[in-house]
Short mmCIF file of C-alpha atoms in Angstrom, two decimals:
data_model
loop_
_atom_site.label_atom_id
_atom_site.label_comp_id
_atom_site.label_asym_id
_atom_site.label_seq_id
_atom_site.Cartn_x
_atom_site.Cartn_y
_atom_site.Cartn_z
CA UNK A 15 -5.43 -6.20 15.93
CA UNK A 16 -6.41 -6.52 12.23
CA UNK A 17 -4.65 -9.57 10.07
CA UNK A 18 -5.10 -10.00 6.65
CA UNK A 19 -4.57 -12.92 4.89
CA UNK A 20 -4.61 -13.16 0.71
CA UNK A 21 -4.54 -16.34 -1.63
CA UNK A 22 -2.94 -17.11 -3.86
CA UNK A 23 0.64 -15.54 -3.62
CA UNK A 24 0.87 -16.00 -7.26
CA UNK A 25 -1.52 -16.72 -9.87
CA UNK A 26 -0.70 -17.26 -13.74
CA UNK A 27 -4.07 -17.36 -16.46
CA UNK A 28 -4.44 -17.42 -19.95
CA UNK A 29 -4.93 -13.79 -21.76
CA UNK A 30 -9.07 -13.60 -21.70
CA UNK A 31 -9.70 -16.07 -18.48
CA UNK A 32 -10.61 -15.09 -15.57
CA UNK A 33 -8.70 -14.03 -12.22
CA UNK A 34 -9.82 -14.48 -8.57
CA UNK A 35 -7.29 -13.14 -5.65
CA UNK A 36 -9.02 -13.82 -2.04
CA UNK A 37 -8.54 -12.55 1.14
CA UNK A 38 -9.78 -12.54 4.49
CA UNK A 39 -9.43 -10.23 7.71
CA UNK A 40 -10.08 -10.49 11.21
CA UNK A 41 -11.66 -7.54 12.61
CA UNK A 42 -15.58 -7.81 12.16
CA UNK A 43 -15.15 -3.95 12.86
CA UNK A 44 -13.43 -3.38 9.41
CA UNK A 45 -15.77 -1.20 7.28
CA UNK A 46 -13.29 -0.60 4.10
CA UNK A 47 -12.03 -2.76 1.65
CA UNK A 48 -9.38 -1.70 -1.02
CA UNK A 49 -7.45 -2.82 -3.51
CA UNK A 50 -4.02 -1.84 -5.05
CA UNK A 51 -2.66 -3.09 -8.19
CA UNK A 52 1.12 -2.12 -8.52
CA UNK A 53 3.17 -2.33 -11.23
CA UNK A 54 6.92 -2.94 -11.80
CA UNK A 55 9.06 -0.29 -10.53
CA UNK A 56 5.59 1.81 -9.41
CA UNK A 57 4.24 2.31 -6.07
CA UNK A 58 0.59 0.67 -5.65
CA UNK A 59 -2.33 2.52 -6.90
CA UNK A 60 -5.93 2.24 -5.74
CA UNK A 61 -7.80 0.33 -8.48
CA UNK A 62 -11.15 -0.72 -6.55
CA UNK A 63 -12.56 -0.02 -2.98
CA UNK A 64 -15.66 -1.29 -1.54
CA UNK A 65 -17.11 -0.60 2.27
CA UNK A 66 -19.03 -2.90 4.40
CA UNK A 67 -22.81 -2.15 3.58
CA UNK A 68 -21.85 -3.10 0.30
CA UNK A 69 -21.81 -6.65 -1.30
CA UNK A 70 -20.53 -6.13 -4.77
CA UNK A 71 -18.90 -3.62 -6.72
CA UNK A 72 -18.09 -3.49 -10.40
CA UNK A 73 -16.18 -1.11 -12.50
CA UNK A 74 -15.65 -2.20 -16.13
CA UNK A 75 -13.96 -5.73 -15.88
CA UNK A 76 -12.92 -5.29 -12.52
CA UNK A 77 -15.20 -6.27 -9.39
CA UNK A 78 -14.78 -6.86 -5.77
CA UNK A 79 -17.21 -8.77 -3.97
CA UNK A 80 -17.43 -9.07 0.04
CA UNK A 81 -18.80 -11.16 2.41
CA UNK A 82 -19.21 -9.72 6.23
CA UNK A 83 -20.56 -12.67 7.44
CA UNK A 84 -17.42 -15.19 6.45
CA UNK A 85 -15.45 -11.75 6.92
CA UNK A 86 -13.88 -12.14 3.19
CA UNK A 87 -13.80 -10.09 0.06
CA UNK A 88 -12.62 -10.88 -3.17
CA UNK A 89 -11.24 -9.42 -6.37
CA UNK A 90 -12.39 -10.60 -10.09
CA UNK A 91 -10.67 -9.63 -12.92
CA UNK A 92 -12.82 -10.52 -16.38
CA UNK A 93 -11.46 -11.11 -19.81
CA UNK A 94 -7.87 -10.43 -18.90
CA UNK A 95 -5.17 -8.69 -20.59
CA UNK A 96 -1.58 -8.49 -20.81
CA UNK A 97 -1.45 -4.74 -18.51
CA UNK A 98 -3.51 -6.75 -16.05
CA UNK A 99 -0.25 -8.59 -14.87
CA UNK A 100 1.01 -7.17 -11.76
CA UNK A 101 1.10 -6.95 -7.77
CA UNK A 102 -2.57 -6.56 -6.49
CA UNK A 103 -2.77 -6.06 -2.52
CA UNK A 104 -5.92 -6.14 -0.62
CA UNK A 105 -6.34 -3.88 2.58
CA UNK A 106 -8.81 -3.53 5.12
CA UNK A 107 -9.14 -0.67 8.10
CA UNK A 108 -12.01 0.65 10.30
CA UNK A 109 -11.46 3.79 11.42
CA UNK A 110 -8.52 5.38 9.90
CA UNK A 111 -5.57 5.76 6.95
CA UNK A 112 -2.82 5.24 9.63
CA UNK A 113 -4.94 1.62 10.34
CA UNK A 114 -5.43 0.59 7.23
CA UNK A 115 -3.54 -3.49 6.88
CA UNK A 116 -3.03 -5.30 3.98
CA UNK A 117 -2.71 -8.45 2.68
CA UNK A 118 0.92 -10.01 1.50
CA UNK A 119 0.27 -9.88 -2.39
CA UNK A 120 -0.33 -11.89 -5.09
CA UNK A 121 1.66 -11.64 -8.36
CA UNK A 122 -0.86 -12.43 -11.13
CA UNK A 123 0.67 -12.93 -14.52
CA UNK A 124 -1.07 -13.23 -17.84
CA UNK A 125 -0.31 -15.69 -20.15
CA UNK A 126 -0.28 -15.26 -23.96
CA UNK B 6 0.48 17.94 -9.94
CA UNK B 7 3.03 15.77 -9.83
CA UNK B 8 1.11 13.56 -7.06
CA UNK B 9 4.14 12.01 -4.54
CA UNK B 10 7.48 12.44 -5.15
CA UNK B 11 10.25 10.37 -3.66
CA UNK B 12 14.04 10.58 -3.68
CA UNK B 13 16.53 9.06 -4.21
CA UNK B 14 15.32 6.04 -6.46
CA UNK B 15 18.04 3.57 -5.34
CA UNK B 16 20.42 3.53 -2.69
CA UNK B 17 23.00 1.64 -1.15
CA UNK B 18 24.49 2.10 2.31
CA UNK B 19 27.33 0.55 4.51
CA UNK B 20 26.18 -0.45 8.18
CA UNK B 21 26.11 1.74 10.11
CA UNK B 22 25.83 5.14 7.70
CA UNK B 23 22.73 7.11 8.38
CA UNK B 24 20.41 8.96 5.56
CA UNK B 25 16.91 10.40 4.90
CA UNK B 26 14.97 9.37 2.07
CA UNK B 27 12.82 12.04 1.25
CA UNK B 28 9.42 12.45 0.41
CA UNK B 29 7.06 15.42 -1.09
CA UNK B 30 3.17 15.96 -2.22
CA UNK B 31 1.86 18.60 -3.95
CA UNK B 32 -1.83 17.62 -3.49
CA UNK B 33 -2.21 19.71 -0.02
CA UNK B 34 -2.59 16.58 1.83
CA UNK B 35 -2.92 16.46 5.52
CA UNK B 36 -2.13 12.74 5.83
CA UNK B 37 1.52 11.46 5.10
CA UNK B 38 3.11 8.21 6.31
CA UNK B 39 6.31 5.72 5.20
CA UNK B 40 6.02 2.04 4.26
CA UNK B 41 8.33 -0.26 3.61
CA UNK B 42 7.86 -3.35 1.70
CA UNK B 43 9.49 -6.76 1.91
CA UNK B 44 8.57 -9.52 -0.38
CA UNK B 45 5.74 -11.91 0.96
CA UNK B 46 5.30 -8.90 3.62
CA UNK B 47 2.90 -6.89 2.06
CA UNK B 48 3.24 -3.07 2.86
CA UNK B 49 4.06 -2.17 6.45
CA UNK B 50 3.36 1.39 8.54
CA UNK B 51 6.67 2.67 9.74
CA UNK B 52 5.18 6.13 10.75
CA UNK B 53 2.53 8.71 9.94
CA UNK B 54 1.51 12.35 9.88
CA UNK B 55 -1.86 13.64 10.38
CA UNK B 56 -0.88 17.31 9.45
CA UNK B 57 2.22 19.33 10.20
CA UNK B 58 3.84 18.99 13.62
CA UNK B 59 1.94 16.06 14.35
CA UNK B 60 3.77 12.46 14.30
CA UNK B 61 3.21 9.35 15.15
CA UNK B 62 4.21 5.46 14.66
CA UNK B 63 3.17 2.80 12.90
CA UNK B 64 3.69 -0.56 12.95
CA UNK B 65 7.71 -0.87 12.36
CA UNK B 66 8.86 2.25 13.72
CA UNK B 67 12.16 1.39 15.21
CA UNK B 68 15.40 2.58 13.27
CA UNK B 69 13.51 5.23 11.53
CA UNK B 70 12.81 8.97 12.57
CA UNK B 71 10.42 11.20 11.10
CA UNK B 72 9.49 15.07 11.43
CA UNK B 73 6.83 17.20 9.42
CA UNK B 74 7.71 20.98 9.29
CA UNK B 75 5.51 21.62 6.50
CA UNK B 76 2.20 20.18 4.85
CA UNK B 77 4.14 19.07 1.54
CA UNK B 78 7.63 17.26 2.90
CA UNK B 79 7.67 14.02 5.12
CA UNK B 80 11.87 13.32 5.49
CA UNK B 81 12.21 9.65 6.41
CA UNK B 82 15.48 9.09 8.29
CA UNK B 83 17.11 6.11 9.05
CA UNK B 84 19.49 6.43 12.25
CA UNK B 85 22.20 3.84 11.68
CA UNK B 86 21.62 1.11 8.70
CA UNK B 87 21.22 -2.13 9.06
CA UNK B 88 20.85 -4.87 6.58
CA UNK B 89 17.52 -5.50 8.40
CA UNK B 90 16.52 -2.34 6.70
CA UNK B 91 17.21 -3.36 2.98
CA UNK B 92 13.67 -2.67 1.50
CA UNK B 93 11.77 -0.71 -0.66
CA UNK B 94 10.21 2.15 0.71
CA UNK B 95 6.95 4.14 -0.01
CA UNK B 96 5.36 7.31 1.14
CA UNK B 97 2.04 8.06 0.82
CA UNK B 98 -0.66 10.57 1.56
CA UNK B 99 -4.28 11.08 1.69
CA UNK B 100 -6.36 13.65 1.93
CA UNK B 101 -6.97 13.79 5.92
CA UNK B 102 -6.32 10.37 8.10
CA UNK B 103 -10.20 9.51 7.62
CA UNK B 104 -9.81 9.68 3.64
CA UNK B 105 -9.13 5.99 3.27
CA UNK B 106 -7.64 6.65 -0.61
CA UNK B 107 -3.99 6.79 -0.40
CA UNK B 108 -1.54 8.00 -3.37
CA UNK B 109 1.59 6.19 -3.23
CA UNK B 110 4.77 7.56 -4.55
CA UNK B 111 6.99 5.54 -6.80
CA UNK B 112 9.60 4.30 -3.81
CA UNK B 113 13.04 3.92 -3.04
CA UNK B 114 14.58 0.65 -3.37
CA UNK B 115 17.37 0.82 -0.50
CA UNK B 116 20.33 -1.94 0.24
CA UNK B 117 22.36 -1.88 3.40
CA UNK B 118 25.36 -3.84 3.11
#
């Protein structure tokens, strides 16, 4: 079945840096790629999704990028700010919600 | 709309006590279905609903029952507690099982003592 790895588990930057979170999956059949950001106390919300004949998606300072070949996909978080700190998940599924697997988190936290 | 709705927020059971943590969406979605999360776990499928009726399992299903009379409730129950079960625990839904977007309600952090 689909595994999902994600890297780092935590991650700490400086307010305005940059933030990469990483992950990688199994299945070559996997065809979309979200990801969740959730916040203390909140249940994850979908923040960014991209499918596999994409390679890069952008939405303000948010982008995911993904790479079929290496069978990875990454999230980049530009000029970061003090909401951005959080719990972001990535997921990846090929056919269906109820087969949709994600990755173990990564706590990003934002320094001042 | 108030999206997903989950109660209650916390809870705290003795071994062996049984409860349903319940679940609602007012979004007319077909798709429902539990996680629970554990920390470096990620989220994990305990069971799903692809419309009312219809159940089926996830991933981590033992311990846990579901039903789905109607389109808008999705009762989690949890048979006899175990400490094994301390977690917190989300429902979701989506629009049908092949709408990959997912609305997560704001869980239920649960300890079994």
């Amino acid at each position: 079945g689909e595994n999902v790895e994600q890297h780092p588990s935590t991650l700490s930057v400086q307010e305005g840096d940059s933030a990469v979170i990483k992950c990688t999956y199994s299945d070559s059949a996997s065809n979309y790629f979200p990801w969740y950001k959730q916040e203390l106390g909140k249940g994850p919300q979908l923040i960014i999704d991209i499918r596999s004949n994409v390679g890069e998606k952008k939405d303000q300072r948010i982008a995911v990028t993904l790479n079929k070949t290496a069978k990875h996909f990454s999230l980049h978080i530009t000029e970061t700010q003090p909401e951005d700190s959080a719990v972001y998940f990535c997921a990846a599924t090929y056919s269906s919600a109820s087969k949709i697997i994600f990755g173990s988190g990564t706590r990003l936290s934002i320094r001042p | 709309n108030a999206g997903v709705t989950q109660t209650p927020e916390f809870q705290v059971l003795k071994t062996g006590q049984s409860m349903t943590l319940q679940c609602a969406q007012d979004m007319n979605h077909e798709y429902m279905s539990w996680y629970r999360q554990d920390p470096g776990m990620g989220l994990r499928l305990i069971h799903y609903s692809v419309g009312a009726g219809i159940t089926d399992q996830g991933e981590v299903p033992n311990g846990y029952n579901v039903s789905r009379s109607t389109t808008e409730d999705f009762p989690l129950r949890l048979l006899s507690a175990a400490p094994s079960q301390t977690s917190v625990y989300f429902c979701a839904s989506s629009y049908d099982d092949t709408s990959y977007e997912q609305y997560f309600g704001p869980g239920t952090r649960l300890t079994v003592t």
